[in-house]
Amino acid sequence: MWTLSDTTFTARSQAHQETIYTIGNGYLCTRGAMEEGYPDDRRATFIHGVFDAAPIVVTELANAPDWLPVAIFLEGERFSMATGTVESFTRALDLRTGVLTRAVRWLSPGGRIATITFERFASLADEHLLCLSCRVTPEFDGSIEIQASLNGNTDNEGLAHWRWQAQGESNGAIYLSNRTRQSGADVALAMRTQVEGTGQCVEQAFWNVQNAPTKMLKFAAKAGETVAVNKFVSVFTSRDTAAVVERALQHADTAITWADALDANATAWAGEWERNDIIIEGDEEAQIAMRFNLYQMLIAAPRHDDRVNIGAKTLSGFGYRGHSFWDTEIFMLPLFIYTAPHIARNLLNYRYQRLPAARHKAAANGYEGAQFPWESADSGEEVTPTWVTHFADRTKMVRIWTGDIEIHISADIAYATCLYHRITGDDAWFIAKGAEIVLDTAKFWGARAEWNAAKDRYDINDVIGPDENHEHVNNNAYTNAMAQWNLRMAFTVLDWLKAHAPDVAAQITIALDLNEARLAHWREVIAKVLIHQEASGLIEQFEGFYKLRPVLMADLEPRSRSAQEIFGIEGANHVQAIKQPDVLMMQYLLRDNYSAETVRVNYDYYNPRTDLAYGSSLGPSIQAVMACEVGDSEGAYEHFIRAARADLRDVRGNAGDGIHAASAAGTWHSVVFGFAGLRVAPDGSGWTIRPRLPAHWKRLAFSFFLKGERQQVDITAQTFGTA
Ligand code: IFM
């Protein structure tokens, strides 16, 4: 169960298929567009950290120069599935190795038949190496011409980011270099071709086409003999080196065979799966979907760069422009913390380096401490667009408030910082960097909480919680509880630092001005911040939620739209329709603070009010965990499989914009914390499981790391029973 495949090509679903057939290696990702190109394709390669300015969205990952183009001519007839007849078509992505293959038997309009096979991968063994092979087996005697190019004429849905810099041929390799218009980032590609197979190459030429240098290879082919050309592309950016062209050419000079490149890549992938794989027996769809979602996380995860983060759509599409959200810290980071701590550390370092920008944002809003942006790109400044076009009526603009008031992300980042420390035991990193993140975000919360003298309490007013259907709310339980947790954690961290690194504790106390008055104030906020919990244990999502017009999702059926579309952006504010778990999300993260009964009461109340079918893609995976917690086994599977299918089946109709990264990573949460019921002791000293496997699952097995030691979990239905 490692292969994703299909046997039809439909121009209409190209964008979706391009997303799911994305390949990558943590340095870059390339969407699964075809080598020969089609009018409506959304071909793109995104390289981590290569951003450029863009109107409205502030900055976006620039669609890099295209390394894929291969044009094939059979006796002068250009291969295209849009002409002639496609006699057979198979496409397969091997999730185990990240190799994408396509085989097409094509009858040209002129009556010539050939089987054309493409294979491509971004080497995980060498992140600067991209490999593409093209094999043509004709059923006629005649000429076959293959034109392999690099193409700098790319754009982001109409916006061109690149200025041509240089191109040429050097020592048999072809190169192309471009620079982004505003940010000045250079990218150089160098391409080397290699002829294999039995077909005789009769002519080769370098065509110096402006911004699309091309290597032409002509073969005198015979029926049944395969003509094969391998295209190796080396890629470097000015984030790697100042001499991009030289480095790319040097790299392209290293002789490597297709077989060796394939082998090295497979070995590197084997190591990844060794740490990350999840085995599910008894449910083929869940098994392949689980591996697909993990694969999508693994190809987007920066292994050798701690200056970048993972966008909400990974590197697989234009959606959200490569910007990072809380999706990273709350959904993706736990997966990496438990299975690949080195990747988790890179992602946290990205946030640490952006503390100055977070301090700047807090100060600009009149607060002390560090306030992280809701959407973050390269600089760490807020890059949430302020106005966007209305999704249903493109003549209207909608004000986006999340960049102003969805502030819980600062506590979310602190949360992931502490989780990393708890699970990995990486004291050195926590002393050097992590502690500062927790303390400076606490400082922000201390300043942000408002004293309400009339009610003798602290309020956090005018926010958006995880449930974005409700804007400008006061005392959102999730935000307040996470702020309270962040402040409490600051004391734990200070005590821990004093015991383990007294010098650092002293320095940081001075640097962040953690004086007694401030600490006393924090204690006050912790004690008096409003989290409204009734005697029954029910927690009000925000002040006034109970007064909104009651709406249960069942009342809206049948429907094919989100509650927000049904009620309108403004109207949704006035009804109890929740976009994604909010109180339940809080209980999920702060699980040890709530009894099983309190979790049940809140699940029973909020589950029917949450738009899991059409709301945010972030909802179902976590709802699955909470359903497991309360023994709602049917609900748990329904939510899990919805998340697992999100991109594979294009459940929301927008997978063409890129992978729903939080949902993909969230499926790992559903399985590990939900179905397996993994709980790690608060001090990281041990763990337990409480299996609640779906009735048809026969086995669930995975591993994780706790304080550097590998732990194995293997649950069989016979041993543990099902939920
Ligand atoms: O971060 C999420 C948010 O929770 C819901 N809207 C989409 C964002 C990006 O995935």
XYZ file of C-alpha atoms and ligand atoms in Angstrom:
733
model
C 0.000 0.000 0.000
C 2.529 2.548 -1.100
C 1.375 3.613 -4.523
C -1.036 6.302 -5.525
C -2.132 5.844 -9.099
C -4.709 6.607 -11.741
C -5.364 5.736 -15.325
C -7.137 8.772 -16.711
C -6.082 12.263 -17.575
C -8.790 14.885 -17.456
C -7.937 18.476 -18.169
C -10.681 19.607 -15.766
C -9.187 17.944 -12.692
C -5.598 18.809 -13.594
C -5.100 21.216 -10.712
C -6.217 18.683 -8.116
C -4.051 15.952 -9.591
C -1.065 18.264 -9.829
C -1.359 18.883 -6.105
C -1.570 15.276 -5.045
C 1.236 14.211 -7.384
C 3.584 16.850 -6.004
C 7.140 15.674 -5.484
C 9.716 17.304 -3.248
C 12.624 16.957 -0.876
C 12.221 19.583 1.835
C 14.194 22.131 -0.205
C 11.594 22.529 -2.905
C 8.451 20.912 -4.240
C 7.202 20.607 -7.801
C 3.548 20.131 -8.623
C 2.604 17.137 -10.705
C 2.098 19.054 -13.972
C 3.103 17.305 -17.172
C 6.468 17.726 -18.855
C 4.870 18.659 -22.207
C 2.528 21.275 -20.655
C -1.210 21.930 -21.075
C -3.091 25.203 -21.352
C -4.849 25.050 -17.993
C -2.085 23.520 -15.940
C -0.892 25.265 -12.800
C 2.671 24.120 -13.081
C 4.836 25.324 -10.248
C 7.968 24.721 -8.283
C 8.245 26.439 -4.916
C 11.590 26.741 -3.170
C 11.589 27.286 0.584
C 12.302 30.887 1.502
C 12.220 32.341 -2.031
C 9.575 35.012 -1.528
C 8.850 38.118 -3.530
C 6.516 41.073 -2.999
C 2.965 40.735 -4.298
C -0.031 43.049 -4.187
C -2.653 42.383 -1.466
C -0.929 39.287 -0.052
C 2.215 41.331 0.749
C 4.646 38.608 -0.238
C 4.446 35.178 -1.794
C 6.623 32.235 -2.690
C 7.733 32.926 -6.243
C 6.957 30.162 -8.703
C 10.533 29.207 -9.620
C 11.901 28.735 -13.123
C 10.505 25.500 -14.484
C 12.822 22.494 -14.655
C 10.273 20.085 -16.164
C 9.855 20.953 -19.851
C 10.448 18.114 -22.265
C 8.970 18.289 -25.750
C 8.919 15.094 -27.802
C 8.496 14.927 -31.578
C 7.751 11.713 -33.469
C 8.720 12.330 -37.059
C 8.027 16.023 -36.430
C 4.670 15.468 -34.657
C 4.670 16.957 -31.201
C 3.511 14.667 -28.422
C 0.490 15.981 -26.572
C -2.355 14.087 -24.960
C -4.627 16.825 -26.263
C -4.125 15.588 -29.847
C -4.086 12.140 -31.436
C -5.318 9.245 -29.301
C -4.227 8.236 -25.846
C -4.289 4.452 -26.094
C -3.331 3.961 -22.473
C -2.318 6.160 -19.575
C -1.012 5.271 -16.140
C 0.424 7.580 -13.566
C 1.828 6.443 -10.248
C 3.454 8.082 -7.276
C 5.544 5.749 -5.173
C 5.138 7.207 -1.691
C 7.966 5.057 -0.419
C 10.529 6.841 -2.632
C 8.815 9.987 -3.906
C 9.201 8.904 -7.544
C 6.447 9.953 -9.945
C 6.014 7.854 -13.087
C 3.777 8.253 -16.109
C 3.420 5.910 -19.062
C 1.391 6.876 -22.124
C 0.820 4.861 -25.273
C 0.050 7.498 -27.852
C -1.187 7.375 -31.404
C -0.230 10.577 -33.185
C -2.647 12.309 -35.557
C -0.323 11.116 -38.340
C -0.706 7.489 -37.236
C 2.584 6.909 -35.396
C 2.486 4.993 -32.118
C 4.948 5.206 -29.251
C 4.998 4.420 -25.560
C 6.388 7.358 -23.657
C 7.444 6.997 -20.041
C 8.453 9.785 -17.706
C 9.943 9.397 -14.272
C 10.863 12.223 -11.943
C 11.989 12.848 -8.381
C 13.601 15.511 -6.255
C 16.455 13.724 -4.586
C 16.121 13.393 -0.844
C 19.770 12.361 -0.722
C 20.946 15.598 -2.341
C 18.478 18.439 -2.036
C 19.991 20.371 -4.951
C 19.421 17.530 -7.394
C 16.292 17.088 -9.527
C 16.005 14.085 -11.795
C 13.752 13.426 -14.760
C 13.932 10.622 -17.261
C 12.071 10.274 -20.528
C 11.895 7.023 -22.472
C 10.285 6.652 -25.867
C 9.660 3.263 -27.432
C 8.317 3.769 -30.953
C 6.335 1.239 -32.935
C 7.756 2.686 -36.159
C 11.165 3.372 -37.678
C 11.892 7.076 -37.918
C 13.125 10.176 -36.155
C 12.462 11.065 -32.548
C 13.439 14.473 -31.284
C 13.593 15.367 -27.605
C 13.893 18.991 -26.518
C 14.738 19.390 -22.860
C 14.538 22.949 -21.500
C 14.744 25.164 -18.468
C 12.080 27.844 -18.552
C 12.325 31.156 -16.726
C 9.000 32.450 -18.043
C 6.978 31.390 -15.043
C 4.463 33.382 -13.043
C 2.214 33.213 -10.009
C -1.209 33.076 -11.601
C -0.349 36.018 -13.849
C 2.159 37.850 -11.662
C 5.706 37.571 -13.016
C 8.351 37.565 -10.283
C 11.504 36.948 -12.267
C 14.000 39.057 -14.163
C 16.311 37.173 -16.464
C 19.984 37.314 -15.427
C 22.070 34.904 -17.453
C 22.028 31.728 -19.462
C 24.354 29.648 -21.582
C 26.208 26.414 -21.950
C 29.293 25.426 -20.056
C 31.128 22.153 -20.212
C 28.120 20.361 -21.657
C 25.667 21.722 -19.095
C 23.022 24.331 -19.826
C 22.279 26.983 -17.257
C 19.732 29.680 -16.541
C 19.714 32.276 -13.822
C 16.874 34.594 -12.759
C 16.332 37.110 -9.976
C 13.106 38.029 -8.188
C 11.975 41.545 -8.978
C 11.641 42.996 -5.504
C 13.380 40.719 -2.983
C 16.424 40.197 -5.239
C 16.644 36.434 -4.685
C 18.690 34.611 -7.315
C 17.922 31.130 -8.567
C 20.180 29.244 -10.941
C 19.415 25.948 -12.633
C 22.018 23.885 -14.463
C 20.939 20.963 -16.612
C 22.900 18.002 -17.839
C 21.363 15.439 -20.176
C 22.434 11.850 -20.503
C 21.484 9.486 -23.291
C 20.658 5.903 -22.412
C 18.813 3.112 -24.146
C 19.393 1.518 -27.515
C 18.174 4.305 -29.820
C 20.990 6.003 -31.725
C 21.487 9.711 -31.065
C 22.339 11.318 -34.412
C 22.342 14.987 -33.510
C 22.622 17.166 -30.416
C 22.428 20.934 -30.206
C 22.185 23.733 -27.672
C 19.474 26.227 -28.549
C 20.056 29.496 -26.810
C 16.373 30.458 -26.595
C 15.906 33.605 -24.499
C 15.000 32.577 -20.915
C 14.383 29.012 -22.085
C 17.736 27.430 -22.941
C 17.164 24.085 -24.570
C 19.071 20.951 -25.363
C 17.904 19.216 -28.526
C 18.629 15.528 -29.074
C 17.648 13.729 -32.268
C 17.507 9.961 -32.625
C 17.232 7.603 -35.565
C 14.875 5.227 -33.856
C 13.782 1.736 -34.739
C 10.514 0.083 -33.838
C 10.785 -1.579 -30.410
C 14.049 0.158 -29.464
C 13.908 2.567 -26.572
C 15.295 6.060 -26.779
C 16.106 7.340 -23.301
C 17.214 10.736 -22.069
C 17.886 11.574 -18.440
C 17.704 15.175 -17.362
C 19.592 16.087 -14.202
C 18.963 19.590 -12.927
C 21.004 21.258 -10.194
C 19.388 24.122 -8.340
C 20.879 26.774 -6.058
C 19.552 30.045 -4.736
C 21.203 33.089 -3.232
C 19.948 31.742 0.102
C 22.592 28.995 -0.370
C 25.458 30.902 -1.982
C 26.278 34.225 -3.624
C 27.690 32.436 -6.689
C 24.520 30.661 -7.797
C 25.496 29.927 -11.394
C 28.962 28.665 -10.472
C 27.595 26.394 -7.744
C 24.866 25.027 -9.981
C 27.357 24.301 -12.773
C 29.834 22.747 -10.379
C 27.078 20.563 -8.986
C 25.953 19.581 -12.485
C 29.511 18.465 -13.238
C 29.350 15.680 -10.683
C 28.827 12.571 -12.766
C 25.924 10.507 -11.523
C 24.007 7.749 -13.210
C 20.251 7.449 -13.124
C 20.513 4.194 -11.183
C 22.821 5.718 -8.567
C 20.637 8.790 -8.130
C 17.570 6.585 -7.759
C 19.327 4.353 -5.238
C 20.600 7.198 -3.085
C 17.141 8.739 -3.054
C 15.493 5.434 -2.108
C 17.955 4.935 0.742
C 17.276 8.416 2.099
C 13.524 7.819 1.936
C 13.866 4.451 3.678
C 15.341 6.313 6.652
C 12.397 8.720 6.712
C 9.783 5.990 6.662
C 11.640 4.049 9.304
C 10.880 6.926 11.682
C 7.501 8.049 10.391
C 5.501 5.206 8.964
C 2.153 4.269 10.421
C 0.880 0.778 9.698
C -2.857 0.300 9.558
C -4.190 -3.169 8.808
C -7.800 -3.851 7.979
C -8.488 -0.575 6.168
C -6.738 -0.086 2.853
C -8.088 3.394 2.261
C -6.938 4.599 5.673
C -3.521 3.017 5.143
C -2.798 4.663 1.810
C -4.324 7.965 2.920
C -2.217 7.980 6.084
C 0.961 7.383 4.103
C -0.050 9.984 1.527
C -0.574 12.603 4.233
C 2.733 11.763 5.896
C 4.454 11.878 2.501
C 3.097 15.357 1.887
C 4.498 16.476 5.235
C 7.863 14.862 4.599
C 8.413 16.474 1.192
C 7.676 19.923 2.636
C 9.793 19.614 5.785
C 13.033 21.625 5.742
C 15.839 19.355 6.823
C 18.870 21.586 6.293
C 17.445 25.068 6.723
C 16.175 26.632 9.929
C 15.245 29.963 8.343
C 12.017 28.717 6.814
C 8.649 27.407 7.906
C 5.989 25.281 6.231
C 3.083 27.119 4.659
C -0.535 26.176 5.227
C -0.518 24.657 1.715
C 3.004 23.285 2.061
C 5.019 23.907 -1.130
C 2.345 22.295 -3.264
C 0.186 25.157 -4.533
C -0.506 28.854 -4.786
C -3.011 28.877 -1.895
C -2.097 31.081 1.056
C 1.003 32.123 -0.896
C 3.454 30.091 1.154
C 2.455 31.862 4.372
C 2.668 29.985 7.680
C -0.043 29.986 10.332
C -0.657 28.255 13.681
C -1.161 25.198 11.442
C 2.573 24.621 11.817
C 2.872 24.740 15.593
C -0.366 23.035 16.557
C -0.807 20.478 13.774
C 2.509 19.873 12.023
C 5.078 20.368 14.752
C 3.814 17.605 17.051
C 4.270 15.116 14.204
C 7.879 16.223 13.752
C 8.569 16.572 17.461
C 7.628 12.922 17.973
C 9.129 11.478 14.794
C 11.829 13.807 13.440
C 12.981 16.228 16.165
C 15.675 17.746 13.948
C 12.970 19.028 11.620
C 10.922 20.312 14.558
C 13.963 22.220 15.816
C 14.467 23.851 12.419
C 10.860 25.020 12.403
C 11.117 26.401 15.933
C 14.373 28.162 15.120
C 12.502 29.969 12.368
C 10.192 31.430 15.019
C 13.039 32.168 17.411
C 14.859 34.173 14.726
C 11.695 36.182 14.204
C 11.321 37.265 17.819
C 12.505 40.795 16.919
C 9.692 41.094 14.361
C 7.208 39.714 16.902
C 8.388 42.314 19.436
C 7.939 44.943 16.816
C 4.373 43.834 16.140
C 3.545 43.890 19.853
C 5.069 47.360 20.248
C 3.250 48.690 17.195
C 0.013 47.580 18.845
C 1.022 49.199 22.123
C 2.050 46.051 23.995
C 5.207 44.662 25.505
C 6.635 41.262 24.685
C 6.404 39.218 21.505
C 3.278 39.029 19.387
C 3.763 36.656 16.481
C 2.001 37.434 13.216
C -1.060 35.452 12.211
C 0.509 34.892 8.794
C 4.262 34.780 8.522
C 6.674 34.597 5.588
C 10.364 35.471 5.397
C 10.700 38.611 7.502
C 8.397 37.571 10.342
C 6.236 40.660 9.890
C 2.483 40.332 9.647
C 1.638 39.358 6.068
C -2.067 38.664 6.376
C -3.867 40.494 3.566
C -6.176 43.182 4.907
C -8.771 42.980 2.155
C -9.537 40.127 -0.228
C -12.155 39.483 -2.857
C -15.380 37.933 -1.554
C -15.386 34.170 -2.278
C -18.953 34.190 -3.626
C -19.176 37.639 -5.203
C -15.979 38.804 -6.846
C -17.252 42.355 -7.133
C -17.053 42.744 -3.344
C -14.125 43.040 -1.013
C -13.978 41.476 2.441
C -11.980 42.855 5.354
C -9.737 40.163 6.835
C -9.335 40.689 10.558
C -7.199 37.691 11.445
C -3.918 39.583 11.078
C -5.193 42.163 13.551
C -6.947 40.074 16.153
C -6.414 36.316 15.804
C -3.769 36.545 18.470
C -3.786 33.043 19.957
C -0.886 32.133 17.658
C 1.624 33.603 20.134
C 0.556 31.095 22.794
C 0.408 28.326 20.177
C 4.064 28.919 19.345
C 4.980 28.871 23.032
C 2.981 25.643 23.358
C 4.925 23.921 20.582
C 8.177 25.211 22.099
C 7.397 23.539 25.420
C 6.147 20.367 23.755
C 9.424 20.106 21.861
C 11.353 20.380 25.114
C 9.116 17.954 26.993
C 9.297 15.236 24.330
C 12.895 15.619 23.139
C 14.583 16.672 26.370
C 16.718 19.061 24.290
C 17.802 21.219 27.239
C 20.567 23.026 25.349
C 18.141 24.334 22.739
C 15.562 25.260 25.323
C 18.092 27.191 27.370
C 19.506 28.971 24.315
C 16.246 29.720 22.506
C 13.035 28.084 23.674
C 12.817 29.730 27.085
C 12.967 33.177 25.523
C 10.025 32.393 23.245
C 7.897 31.292 26.200
C 8.864 34.231 28.403
C 8.472 36.917 25.788
C 5.076 35.654 24.624
C 4.009 35.558 28.286
C 5.078 39.173 28.521
C 2.770 39.956 25.614
C -0.188 38.276 27.343
C 0.532 40.123 30.570
C 0.223 43.357 28.613
C -2.680 42.314 26.416
C -5.040 41.260 29.236
C -7.286 44.144 30.287
C -8.293 44.776 33.863
C -12.066 44.855 34.273
C -12.535 46.583 37.624
C -16.314 46.279 37.562
C -16.095 42.518 37.329
C -12.845 42.029 39.242
C -11.263 40.052 36.429
C -8.988 40.212 33.407
C -10.511 40.217 29.941
C -8.973 39.606 26.553
C -11.321 41.488 24.301
C -11.815 41.854 20.576
C -10.265 38.677 19.263
C -10.911 35.859 16.832
C -10.545 32.370 18.246
C -9.900 29.232 16.190
C -13.577 29.435 15.160
C -13.230 32.177 12.580
C -16.971 32.368 11.926
C -17.102 34.717 14.930
C -15.033 37.881 14.771
C -14.443 40.605 17.355
C -15.462 38.439 20.298
C -14.564 39.016 23.925
C -12.978 36.410 26.167
C -12.668 33.576 23.720
C -12.102 30.546 25.958
C -9.358 29.102 23.745
C -7.410 32.372 23.607
C -7.813 33.063 27.327
C -6.915 29.525 28.399
C -3.865 29.445 26.145
C -2.774 32.869 27.401
C -3.209 31.647 30.983
C -1.238 28.504 30.137
C 1.512 30.625 28.538
C 1.797 32.799 31.653
C 1.815 29.787 33.976
C 4.444 28.149 31.838
C 6.602 31.253 32.112
C 6.936 30.605 35.869
C 7.758 26.955 35.296
C 10.360 27.962 32.722
C 11.919 30.579 34.978
C 12.209 28.098 37.846
C 13.622 25.490 35.511
C 16.164 27.946 34.123
C 17.243 28.987 37.606
C 17.908 25.340 38.405
C 19.537 24.325 35.115
C 21.128 27.485 33.729
C 21.259 30.146 36.447
C 23.386 32.500 34.331
C 20.875 32.420 31.507
C 18.030 32.879 34.000
C 19.767 35.983 35.338
C 20.499 37.374 31.863
C 17.024 36.802 30.547
C 15.455 38.296 33.670
C 17.352 41.495 32.981
C 16.947 41.443 29.210
C 13.173 40.955 29.339
C 12.779 43.032 32.491
C 11.070 40.253 34.412
C 10.907 42.231 37.635
C 8.863 41.312 40.697
C 6.056 43.703 39.853
C 5.663 42.147 36.434
C 5.651 38.633 37.844
C 3.071 39.648 40.439
C 0.940 41.066 37.649
C 1.219 37.797 35.710
C 0.026 35.893 38.805
C -2.985 38.185 38.943
C -3.825 37.619 35.297
C -3.474 33.860 35.678
C -5.831 33.886 38.644
C -8.394 36.254 37.196
C -8.536 35.850 33.442
C -12.068 34.928 32.448
C -12.782 31.391 31.310
C -16.472 30.948 31.786
C -17.235 27.391 32.917
C -20.651 26.385 34.211
C -21.252 24.011 37.084
C -21.977 21.289 34.509
C -18.471 21.779 33.118
C -19.716 23.441 29.919
C -17.374 26.211 28.813
C -18.770 29.178 26.904
C -16.801 29.598 23.670
C -16.793 33.341 24.162
C -18.807 35.834 26.101
C -22.279 35.909 24.640
C -22.064 32.680 22.647
C -25.105 31.201 24.404
C -27.154 34.235 23.401
C -26.586 33.703 19.669
C -29.291 32.077 17.602
C -28.966 28.326 18.173
C -28.075 26.385 15.041
C -27.309 22.704 14.773
C -25.540 21.471 11.654
C -28.241 18.823 11.259
C -30.789 21.638 10.798
C -28.904 22.830 7.694
C -29.068 19.514 5.863
C -29.214 18.804 3.016
C -26.522 21.240 1.978
C -23.348 21.486 -0.036
C -22.053 24.747 1.411
C -20.412 25.826 4.615
C -22.473 27.406 7.372
C -20.571 30.616 6.681
C -21.700 30.570 3.049
C -25.265 29.862 4.118
C -25.444 32.658 6.695
C -22.996 35.029 5.019
C -19.770 36.334 6.542
C -21.589 38.883 8.658
C -24.588 36.664 9.414
C -22.459 33.771 10.675
C -21.366 36.016 13.553
C -24.877 35.897 14.937
C -25.548 32.167 14.980
C -24.009 29.275 16.886
C -22.429 27.722 13.796
C -18.769 26.979 14.532
C -16.186 26.754 11.769
C -13.766 24.450 13.602
C -13.280 23.092 17.130
C -12.566 25.912 19.530
C -13.437 24.882 23.098
C -12.681 21.291 22.092
C -9.362 22.377 20.587
C -8.501 24.008 23.898
C -9.390 20.819 25.782
C -7.359 18.809 23.312
C -4.225 20.883 23.906
C -4.707 21.291 27.650
C -6.159 17.815 28.124
C -4.662 17.274 31.588
C -6.626 20.252 32.928
C -10.029 18.698 32.207
C -11.831 15.684 33.594
C -13.318 13.099 31.270
C -16.767 14.341 32.272
C -15.977 17.960 31.359
C -14.698 16.817 27.984
C -17.884 14.833 27.396
C -20.182 17.732 28.339
C -18.400 20.044 25.926
C -18.212 17.464 23.153
C -21.942 16.814 23.409
C -22.692 20.526 23.205
C -20.200 21.681 20.582
C -19.981 18.689 18.250
C -23.463 19.203 16.709
C -22.750 22.924 16.317
C -19.433 22.487 14.499
C -19.300 22.594 10.724
C -17.057 19.583 10.250
C -18.333 18.757 6.781
C -17.836 22.144 5.125
C -16.063 24.333 7.674
C -12.327 24.531 8.133
C -10.194 21.592 7.040
C -8.442 21.916 10.405
C -11.503 20.663 12.258
C -12.103 16.983 11.547
C -8.770 15.479 12.621
C -8.894 17.001 16.093
C -12.604 16.304 16.443
C -11.683 12.671 15.768
C -9.349 12.683 18.777
C -12.021 14.203 20.999
C -14.595 11.718 19.717
C -12.232 8.932 20.764
C -11.902 10.559 24.185
C -15.639 10.384 24.775
C -16.134 6.976 23.180
C -17.975 8.204 20.076
C -16.342 5.604 17.867
C -18.544 6.224 14.850
C -17.935 9.960 14.985
C -14.215 9.375 15.466
C -13.874 7.361 12.288
C -16.120 9.688 10.304
C -14.039 12.723 11.298
C -10.748 10.928 10.761
C -11.579 9.635 7.309
C -12.885 13.050 6.288
C -9.510 14.536 7.196
C -7.610 11.659 5.631
C -9.463 12.101 2.321
C -9.350 15.904 2.308
C -6.877 16.200 -0.550
C -6.961 12.749 -2.079
C -10.637 13.108 -2.845
C -10.667 16.875 -3.036
C -13.373 16.947 -0.386
C -13.499 20.758 -0.313
C -13.061 21.301 -4.031
C -9.959 23.455 -3.530
C -7.156 20.911 -3.343
C -5.867 22.427 -6.588
C -4.613 25.330 -4.436
C -2.350 22.967 -2.528
C -2.313 20.382 0.221
C -4.293 21.187 3.394
C -1.212 20.758 5.521
C -2.841 20.985 8.946
C -5.388 18.387 7.974
C -2.687 16.116 6.564
C -0.638 16.371 9.762
C -3.842 16.214 11.790
C -4.495 12.668 10.600
C -1.357 11.700 12.513
C -2.933 13.226 15.657
C -6.196 11.325 15.047
C -4.383 8.021 14.851
C -1.701 8.498 17.499
C -3.601 10.430 20.177
C -7.089 9.329 19.171
C -7.182 5.704 18.077
C -4.014 4.654 19.918
C -4.731 7.025 22.826
C -1.063 7.881 23.395
C -0.475 10.050 26.481
C 2.986 11.155 27.532
C 3.557 12.014 31.204
C 3.725 15.790 31.815
C 7.429 15.500 32.677
C 8.100 13.288 29.656
C 9.122 10.408 31.920
C 6.923 7.765 30.314
C 3.858 7.071 28.233
C 0.683 5.048 28.100
C -1.745 4.084 25.395
C -5.488 3.604 25.538
C -6.376 1.939 22.229
C -9.759 2.618 20.675
C -9.306 1.198 17.204
C -12.122 1.518 14.675
C -14.056 -1.768 14.630
C -12.649 -2.900 11.277
C -8.994 -2.148 12.037
C -6.895 -5.193 12.754
C -3.618 -3.537 13.609
C -2.135 -0.112 14.221
C 1.622 0.255 14.604
C 3.941 3.248 14.702
C 6.986 4.530 16.484
C 8.016 7.791 18.067
C 10.927 9.239 19.982
C 10.842 10.163 23.624
C 13.951 11.927 24.935
C 15.962 10.504 22.067
C 14.849 6.906 22.614
C 12.777 5.201 19.991
C 9.454 3.854 21.269
C 7.319 1.303 19.427
C 3.578 0.984 19.569
C 1.956 -2.087 18.053
C -1.725 -2.557 18.702
C -3.656 -5.510 17.384
C -7.393 -5.826 17.638
C -6.974 -9.254 19.271
C -4.795 -7.894 22.040
C -6.648 -4.701 22.795
C -10.071 -5.049 21.224
C -11.675 -2.196 19.317
C -13.570 0.850 20.484
O -4.994 28.629 10.134
C -6.104 28.269 9.397
C -7.339 28.720 10.162
O -7.433 28.061 11.383
C -8.577 28.429 9.348
N -8.481 29.091 8.065
C -7.334 28.616 7.290
C -6.040 28.872 8.031
C -4.865 28.330 7.225
O -4.980 26.965 7.078
